[in-house]
Short mmCIF file of C-alpha atoms and ligand atoms in Angstrom, two decimals:
data_model
loop_
_atom_site.label_atom_id
_atom_site.label_comp_id
_atom_site.label_asym_id
_atom_site.label_seq_id
_atom_site.Cartn_x
_atom_site.Cartn_y
_atom_site.Cartn_z
CA LEU J 1 10.10 4.19 -11.26
CA ALA J 2 13.62 5.15 -10.26
CA GLY J 3 13.89 7.93 -12.81
CA CYS J 4 17.06 6.57 -14.40
CA SER J 5 18.19 3.66 -16.55
CA GLU J 6 19.48 0.36 -15.17
CA ASP J 7 23.04 1.24 -16.20
CA GLU J 8 22.87 4.62 -14.49
CA ALA J 9 21.32 3.08 -11.37
CA LEU J 10 24.13 0.56 -11.03
CA LYS J 11 26.69 3.36 -10.72
CA ARG J 12 24.81 5.21 -7.99
CA ARG J 13 24.01 4.82 -4.32
CA LEU J 14 20.48 3.75 -3.35
CA ILE J 15 19.57 7.21 -2.08
CA GLN J 16 20.66 8.77 -5.39
CA VAL J 17 18.44 6.39 -7.35
CA PHE J 18 15.23 6.52 -5.31
CA ARG J 19 15.87 9.73 -3.35
CA SER J 20 13.99 8.30 -0.40
CA SER J 21 15.67 8.68 2.97
CA GLU J 22 13.05 6.31 4.40
CA LEU J 23 14.04 3.49 2.05
CA ASP J 24 17.71 4.22 2.68
CA ARG J 25 17.17 3.93 6.46
CA TRP J 26 15.24 0.66 6.12
CA VAL J 27 17.99 -0.85 3.97
CA GLY J 28 20.62 0.39 6.45
CA ASN J 29 18.80 -1.47 9.24
CA LEU J 30 18.53 -4.55 7.08
CA VAL J 31 22.28 -4.62 6.53
CA SER J 32 23.07 -4.06 10.22
CA ARG J 33 20.41 -6.35 11.73
CA GLY J 34 19.77 -8.87 8.97
CA GLU J 35 16.01 -9.11 9.64
CA SER J 36 13.66 -9.26 6.64
CA TRP J 37 10.77 -6.83 6.48
CA GLU J 38 7.79 -5.79 4.35
CA LYS J 39 6.82 -2.11 4.26
CA GLU J 40 4.77 0.36 2.30
CA LEU J 41 6.58 3.31 0.78
CA HIS J 42 4.78 6.49 -0.26
CA TYR J 43 7.08 7.51 -3.03
CA ALA J 44 7.38 10.54 -5.29
CA ILE J 45 8.84 9.77 -8.70
CA PRO J 46 11.98 11.91 -9.28
CA PRO J 47 11.11 14.92 -11.49
CA LYS J 48 13.30 13.83 -14.40
CA GLU J 49 11.16 10.75 -15.05
CA ASP J 50 8.03 12.79 -14.58
CA LEU J 51 8.92 15.11 -17.43
CA LYS J 52 9.53 12.17 -19.76
CA ASP J 53 6.33 10.41 -18.86
CA THR J 54 3.52 12.88 -18.38
CA VAL J 55 0.87 10.14 -18.02
CA THR J 56 2.44 8.66 -14.89
CA PRO J 57 1.26 10.43 -11.76
CA ARG J 58 4.10 11.70 -9.60
CA GLU J 59 2.95 9.93 -6.48
CA ARG J 60 3.35 6.20 -6.13
CA PHE J 61 2.70 3.65 -3.43
CA LEU J 62 5.24 0.85 -3.36
CA GLN J 63 5.11 -2.34 -1.36
CA VAL J 64 8.74 -3.15 -0.56
CA HIS J 65 10.05 -6.50 0.63
CA GLY J 66 13.60 -6.35 1.96
CA SER J 67 15.78 -9.29 2.89
CA VAL J 68 19.42 -10.23 3.09
CA PHE J 69 20.66 -11.67 -0.20
CA ARG J 70 21.47 -15.31 0.31
CA ALA J 71 21.85 -16.75 -3.17
CA GLY J 72 23.97 -19.84 -3.39
CA MET J 73 25.14 -19.79 0.24
CA LYS J 74 24.58 -22.85 2.32
CA ASP J 75 26.62 -21.92 5.33
CA ALA J 76 24.87 -19.67 7.89
CA ALA J 77 28.14 -17.98 8.83
CA GLU J 78 28.77 -17.03 5.20
CA GLU J 79 25.26 -15.55 4.88
CA LYS J 80 26.03 -12.88 7.43
CA SER J 81 29.29 -11.86 5.84
CA ASP J 82 27.88 -11.12 2.36
CA GLY J 83 26.30 -7.70 3.10
CA ARG J 84 24.15 -7.59 -0.04
CA VAL J 85 20.37 -7.13 0.20
CA LEU J 86 17.45 -8.03 -2.02
CA LEU J 87 14.62 -5.52 -2.46
CA VAL J 88 11.41 -6.48 -4.25
CA LEU J 89 9.21 -3.51 -5.15
CA HIS J 90 5.54 -3.80 -6.13
CA ASP J 91 3.75 -0.76 -7.49
CA ILE J 92 0.43 -0.79 -5.59
CA THR J 93 -0.69 2.73 -6.60
CA GLU J 94 -3.72 1.45 -8.55
CA LEU J 95 -4.76 -0.84 -5.67
CA LYS J 96 -4.51 2.10 -3.27
CA ARG J 97 -6.61 4.24 -5.61
CA LEU J 98 -9.32 1.56 -5.78
CA GLU J 99 -9.22 1.14 -2.01
CA GLN J 100 -9.75 4.89 -1.61
CA ILE J 101 -12.71 4.84 -4.05
CA ARG J 102 -14.27 2.00 -2.03
CA LYS J 103 -13.77 3.86 1.24
CA ASP J 104 -15.24 7.07 -0.19
CA PHE J 105 -18.18 5.12 -1.58
CA VAL J 106 -19.01 3.47 1.75
CA ALA J 107 -18.72 6.87 3.47
CA ASN J 108 -21.01 8.46 0.86
CA VAL J 109 -23.65 5.72 1.08
CA SER J 110 -23.67 5.95 4.87
CA HIS J 111 -23.97 9.72 4.72
CA GLU J 112 -26.78 9.62 2.14
CA LEU J 113 -28.78 7.10 4.17
CA LYS J 114 -28.10 8.73 7.52
CA THR J 115 -30.01 11.92 6.67
CA PRO J 116 -33.40 10.28 5.95
CA ILE J 117 -32.91 7.72 8.75
CA THR J 118 -32.23 10.49 11.30
CA SER J 119 -35.35 12.25 10.12
CA LEU J 120 -37.42 9.02 10.38
CA LYS J 121 -36.13 8.43 13.91
CA GLY J 122 -36.99 11.98 14.94
CA TYR J 123 -40.57 11.88 13.67
CA VAL J 124 -41.30 8.39 15.05
CA GLU J 125 -40.03 9.48 18.48
CA THR J 126 -42.15 12.64 18.38
CA LEU J 127 -45.21 10.54 17.50
CA LEU J 128 -44.51 8.14 20.37
CA ASP J 129 -43.98 11.08 22.73
CA GLY J 130 -47.59 12.18 22.29
CA ALA J 131 -47.96 13.71 18.83
CA LEU J 132 -49.96 10.59 17.89
CA ASP J 133 -52.96 12.02 19.78
CA ASP J 134 -52.90 15.19 17.69
CA ARG J 135 -54.50 13.83 14.49
CA PRO J 136 -53.50 16.61 12.00
CA LYS J 137 -49.91 16.69 13.35
CA ALA J 138 -49.69 12.89 13.30
CA GLU J 139 -50.84 12.85 9.66
CA GLU J 140 -48.30 15.48 8.70
CA PHE J 141 -45.48 13.51 10.38
CA LEU J 142 -46.57 10.24 8.76
CA ARG J 143 -46.51 11.93 5.36
CA ILE J 144 -42.91 13.04 6.02
CA ILE J 145 -42.05 9.51 7.19
CA ALA J 146 -43.53 8.12 3.96
CA SER J 147 -41.48 10.49 1.81
CA GLN J 148 -38.25 9.75 3.71
CA THR J 149 -38.91 6.02 3.36
CA GLU J 150 -39.41 6.56 -0.36
CA ARG J 151 -36.06 8.37 -0.45
CA ILE J 152 -34.24 5.48 1.24
CA ASN J 153 -35.97 3.11 -1.18
CA ALA J 154 -34.85 5.19 -4.19
CA ILE J 155 -31.22 5.23 -2.98
CA VAL J 156 -31.15 1.48 -2.30
CA THR J 157 -32.85 0.69 -5.64
CA ASP J 158 -30.26 2.78 -7.50
CA LEU J 159 -27.40 1.19 -5.58
CA LEU J 160 -28.71 -2.27 -6.45
CA SER J 161 -28.97 -1.28 -10.13
CA LEU J 162 -25.36 -0.13 -10.06
CA SER J 163 -24.12 -3.26 -8.40
CA ARG J 164 -26.08 -5.48 -10.85
CA LEU J 165 -24.63 -3.53 -13.75
CA GLU J 166 -21.11 -4.00 -12.48
CA GLN J 167 -21.67 -7.73 -12.26
CA ALA J 168 -23.42 -8.02 -15.63
CA GLY J 169 -20.24 -7.19 -17.59
CA SER J 170 -20.01 -9.17 -20.81
CA THR J 171 -22.99 -11.41 -20.01
CA LEU J 172 -25.43 -8.69 -21.04
CA GLU J 173 -28.29 -9.96 -23.25
CA LYS J 174 -28.65 -7.71 -26.28
CA GLU J 175 -31.02 -7.62 -29.23
CA PRO J 176 -31.55 -5.16 -32.08
CA LEU J 177 -34.03 -2.56 -30.81
CA PRO J 178 -35.78 0.20 -32.76
CA GLY J 179 -34.37 3.53 -31.53
CA ARG J 180 -37.59 5.41 -32.03
CA SER J 181 -39.77 3.19 -29.86
CA LEU J 182 -37.05 3.16 -27.18
CA LEU J 183 -37.14 6.95 -27.04
CA GLU J 184 -40.94 6.98 -27.11
CA SER J 185 -41.31 4.58 -24.20
CA ALA J 186 -38.67 6.46 -22.19
CA LEU J 187 -40.63 9.63 -22.90
CA GLY J 188 -43.80 7.93 -21.68
CA VAL J 189 -42.19 7.35 -18.27
CA CYS J 190 -41.25 11.04 -17.94
CA ARG J 191 -44.39 12.49 -19.50
CA ARG J 192 -46.29 13.20 -16.28
CA LYS J 193 -43.44 15.20 -14.73
CA ALA J 194 -42.95 17.02 -18.03
CA GLU J 195 -46.62 17.95 -18.27
CA GLU J 196 -46.56 19.38 -14.75
CA LYS J 197 -43.87 21.81 -15.98
CA ARG J 198 -45.45 22.25 -19.44
CA ILE J 199 -42.29 20.87 -21.01
CA THR J 200 -42.62 19.51 -24.54
CA PHE J 201 -40.41 17.10 -26.44
CA ASP J 202 -38.96 17.32 -29.91
CA LEU J 203 -38.00 13.85 -31.12
CA VAL J 204 -35.84 13.22 -34.18
CA CYS J 205 -35.01 9.61 -35.02
CA PRO J 206 -34.88 7.69 -38.31
CA GLU J 207 -37.60 4.99 -38.41
CA GLU J 208 -35.06 2.43 -39.59
CA LEU J 209 -32.55 3.07 -36.78
CA PHE J 210 -31.79 -0.03 -34.71
CA VAL J 211 -29.44 -0.39 -31.78
CA PRO J 212 -28.08 -3.67 -30.34
CA ALA J 213 -28.89 -3.26 -26.67
CA ASN J 214 -30.53 -4.64 -23.57
CA THR J 215 -34.10 -3.27 -23.62
CA LEU J 216 -34.54 -2.55 -19.92
CA LEU J 217 -31.09 -1.04 -19.43
CA ILE J 218 -31.03 1.19 -22.48
CA GLU J 219 -34.50 2.42 -21.61
CA GLN J 220 -33.39 3.13 -18.04
CA ALA J 221 -30.41 5.14 -19.33
CA LEU J 222 -32.67 7.21 -21.59
CA VAL J 223 -35.23 7.70 -18.80
CA ASN J 224 -32.50 8.95 -16.44
CA LEU J 225 -31.24 11.46 -19.02
CA ILE J 226 -34.73 12.66 -20.00
CA ASP J 227 -35.83 12.83 -16.35
CA ASN J 228 -32.83 15.05 -15.59
CA ALA J 229 -33.54 17.26 -18.60
CA VAL J 230 -37.07 17.74 -17.27
CA LYS J 231 -35.94 18.28 -13.67
CA TYR J 232 -33.26 20.84 -14.50
CA SER J 233 -35.16 22.78 -17.21
CA ASN J 234 -37.39 25.78 -16.87
CA ALA J 235 -41.16 25.43 -17.10
CA GLY J 236 -42.51 25.68 -20.64
CA SER J 237 -39.22 24.78 -22.35
CA VAL J 238 -38.51 22.17 -25.03
CA VAL J 239 -36.35 19.07 -24.56
CA ARG J 240 -34.83 17.80 -27.80
CA LEU J 241 -34.20 14.09 -28.28
CA THR J 242 -32.24 12.76 -31.22
CA ALA J 243 -30.91 9.39 -32.29
CA LYS J 244 -28.73 8.82 -35.32
CA ASN J 245 -26.28 6.41 -36.87
CA GLU J 246 -22.72 7.68 -36.90
CA GLY J 247 -20.47 5.10 -38.56
CA LYS J 248 -20.50 2.05 -36.31
CA THR J 249 -22.18 3.86 -33.45
CA VAL J 250 -25.73 4.81 -32.57
CA THR J 251 -25.76 8.21 -30.89
CA PHE J 252 -28.59 9.33 -28.63
CA GLN J 253 -28.70 12.96 -27.55
CA VAL J 254 -30.83 14.63 -24.89
CA GLU J 255 -30.65 18.39 -25.08
CA ASP J 256 -32.31 20.86 -22.74
CA SER J 257 -32.22 24.62 -22.32
CA GLY J 258 -32.23 24.55 -18.53
CA CYS J 259 -29.82 25.69 -15.83
CA GLY J 260 -26.82 23.90 -17.35
CA ILE J 261 -23.71 22.79 -15.46
CA PRO J 262 -20.69 24.89 -14.42
CA GLU J 263 -17.61 23.95 -16.42
CA LYS J 264 -15.61 23.04 -13.31
CA ASP J 265 -18.18 20.36 -12.38
CA LEU J 266 -18.35 18.64 -15.78
CA PRO J 267 -15.44 16.19 -15.14
CA ARG J 268 -17.09 14.87 -11.95
CA LEU J 269 -20.68 14.75 -13.18
CA PHE J 270 -20.86 10.96 -13.70
CA GLU J 271 -19.42 10.12 -10.27
CA ARG J 272 -21.72 8.44 -7.76
CA PHE J 273 -23.49 10.93 -5.50
CA PHE J 274 -21.99 13.95 -7.25
CA ARG J 275 -24.46 16.84 -7.51
CA VAL J 276 -23.92 20.42 -8.58
CA ASP J 277 -26.48 21.63 -6.08
CA ARG J 278 -27.17 19.09 -3.32
CA ALA J 279 -30.20 20.82 -1.87
CA ARG J 280 -31.84 21.27 -5.26
CA SER J 281 -31.23 17.66 -6.28
CA ARG J 282 -32.78 16.39 -3.00
CA GLU J 283 -35.73 18.72 -3.35
CA LEU J 284 -36.37 17.25 -6.81
CA GLY J 285 -36.20 13.71 -5.43
CA GLY J 286 -32.76 12.93 -6.91
CA THR J 287 -30.40 10.33 -5.47
CA GLY J 288 -27.23 11.59 -7.17
CA LEU J 289 -26.84 8.15 -8.75
CA GLY J 290 -28.78 8.61 -12.01
CA LEU J 291 -25.83 9.62 -14.18
CA ALA J 292 -23.52 7.00 -12.63
CA ILE J 293 -26.12 4.42 -13.69
CA VAL J 294 -26.21 5.86 -17.23
CA LYS J 295 -22.40 5.66 -17.39
CA HIS J 296 -22.39 2.02 -16.28
CA ILE J 297 -25.14 1.10 -18.74
CA ALA J 298 -23.10 2.72 -21.54
CA LEU J 299 -19.97 0.83 -20.44
CA ALA J 300 -21.85 -2.47 -20.18
CA HIS J 301 -22.78 -2.01 -23.86
CA GLY J 302 -19.19 -1.12 -24.81
CA GLY J 303 -20.30 2.48 -25.32
CA SER J 304 -19.80 5.81 -23.61
CA VAL J 305 -21.64 8.84 -22.30
CA GLY J 306 -20.58 12.47 -22.46
CA VAL J 307 -21.88 15.92 -21.66
CA SER J 308 -21.41 19.44 -22.91
CA SER J 309 -22.99 22.44 -21.28
CA VAL J 310 -22.97 26.18 -20.95
CA GLU J 311 -24.08 27.25 -17.48
CA GLY J 312 -27.42 29.00 -17.62
CA LYS J 313 -28.03 27.95 -21.23
CA GLY J 314 -28.62 24.20 -20.99
CA ALA J 315 -26.95 20.83 -21.35
CA VAL J 316 -26.49 18.15 -24.02
CA PHE J 317 -25.96 14.56 -22.92
CA THR J 318 -24.68 12.11 -25.55
CA LEU J 319 -25.01 8.35 -25.18
CA ARG J 320 -23.01 6.32 -27.72
CA ILE J 321 -23.72 2.62 -28.26
CA PRO J 322 -21.68 0.55 -30.76
CA SER J 323 -23.82 -0.87 -33.57
CA ALA J 324 -21.07 -2.84 -35.36
CA GLY J 325 -22.25 -6.13 -36.84
CA LEU J 326 -25.91 -5.24 -36.62
CA SER J 327 -27.69 -6.21 -39.81
CA GLY J 328 -30.55 -3.96 -40.84
CA SER J 329 -29.12 -0.76 -39.33
CA SER J 330 -29.34 2.10 -41.72
CA PRO J 331 -26.75 4.72 -42.57
CA ALA J 332 -27.11 8.21 -41.16
CA GLY J 333 -29.80 10.46 -42.51
CA GLY J 334 -33.45 9.94 -43.41
CA SER J 335 -34.63 11.31 -40.08
CA VAL J 336 -38.33 11.72 -39.42
CA PRO J 337 -38.82 14.67 -37.08
CA SER J 338 -41.93 14.77 -34.97
CA GLU J 339 -43.38 16.89 -32.18
CA LEU J 340 -44.60 14.92 -29.20
P1 LIG A 1 -29.70 13.56 -9.37
O1 LIG A 1 -30.46 12.44 -8.79
O2 LIG A 1 -29.19 14.52 -8.35
O3 LIG A 1 -30.38 14.20 -10.53
P2 LIG A 1 -27.81 12.53 -11.32
O4 LIG A 1 -26.69 11.56 -11.17
O5 LIG A 1 -28.89 12.17 -12.28
O6 LIG A 1 -28.37 12.83 -9.87
O7 LIG A 1 -27.18 13.92 -11.76
C1 LIG A 1 -26.09 14.43 -11.01
C2 LIG A 1 -26.12 15.94 -11.01
O8 LIG A 1 -25.85 16.41 -12.33
C3 LIG A 1 -27.46 16.55 -10.63
O9 LIG A 1 -27.58 16.67 -9.24
C4 LIG A 1 -27.40 17.89 -11.32
O10 LIG A 1 -26.69 18.81 -10.50
C5 LIG A 1 -26.57 17.63 -12.56
N1 LIG A 1 -27.39 17.42 -13.77
C6 LIG A 1 -27.76 16.25 -14.33
N2 LIG A 1 -28.47 16.44 -15.46
C7 LIG A 1 -28.56 17.78 -15.62
C8 LIG A 1 -29.18 18.62 -16.61
N3 LIG A 1 -29.84 18.12 -17.66
N4 LIG A 1 -29.05 19.95 -16.45
C9 LIG A 1 -28.36 20.48 -15.41
N5 LIG A 1 -27.76 19.74 -14.44
C10 LIG A 1 -27.86 18.41 -14.55
#
């Protein structure tokens, strides 16, 4: 943290070690007044250390406890005369980061819910103010109220899924599941939307491929990916679904030739409520939570999810689930392509 070794630090003054005038002032007060304190220090690691350790972020939050050093002194008069101080530093950077994520999340949830609630309030008030007597208008408003209620329901349902997933952790119930029927039933859920856009599916999965997973969750992850592929693809296009064994991993891929994702947005794509185009996502009934759910399902299985995309050309989402220890899983190859 200090940017120098213990030996070097011992030869220097406090300000030369930590280069924080704030800390220096606090310690000065401690020596002159003798009162213990506990403070939070926003601290920038000296550049020398930063060069050595590129993984460590430069900024740190330290919780510092300062008190007069009293070791081995029984006499109160002696305590004062010593002049040495004890500083205990806790690195709370990670805690601060988590606190910020929690704050952002609460702000995002409130914001996401506020929009449909404001709209509900507005339409209900208009109905009460007399629009109720105008039958066609009243029907139109009630239809909007129904769709906004559905939106709130979708957000809350997704939030509950996420919170359940976070709690599930290692207690997840898994069983060997045939990859092909998983993909087929996920397809079934998305078929109606796909048909409306004349989108067809190309499914490639070996009959003998099995994946150790939780049925409902893995199906939900696949549905979310396929639903997105349908939502963000052009009418009449083909969505390609593949599953294969790769060493000790089963890899599912959902590939579309739709609008794709700008490169700058790829790193944030799996964050809760992140959307490339907010208005478009809302219009398509999205909550901005679908990919965060996929990520958590992958993590709950000890797997991962990734994306590659060229804007304007399409996107490929890859879900990897470990298959180690699963008897009956077949090596790669032997795929049975089919048009659905
Ligand atoms: P949403 O409910 O908005 O679809 P998701 O979490 O499922 O939320 O996806 C987050 C964002 O990622 C979407 O709003 C969209 O901008 C982008 N996205 C997801 N899948 C695709 C895809 N197949 N093609 C292009 N963009 C996608």
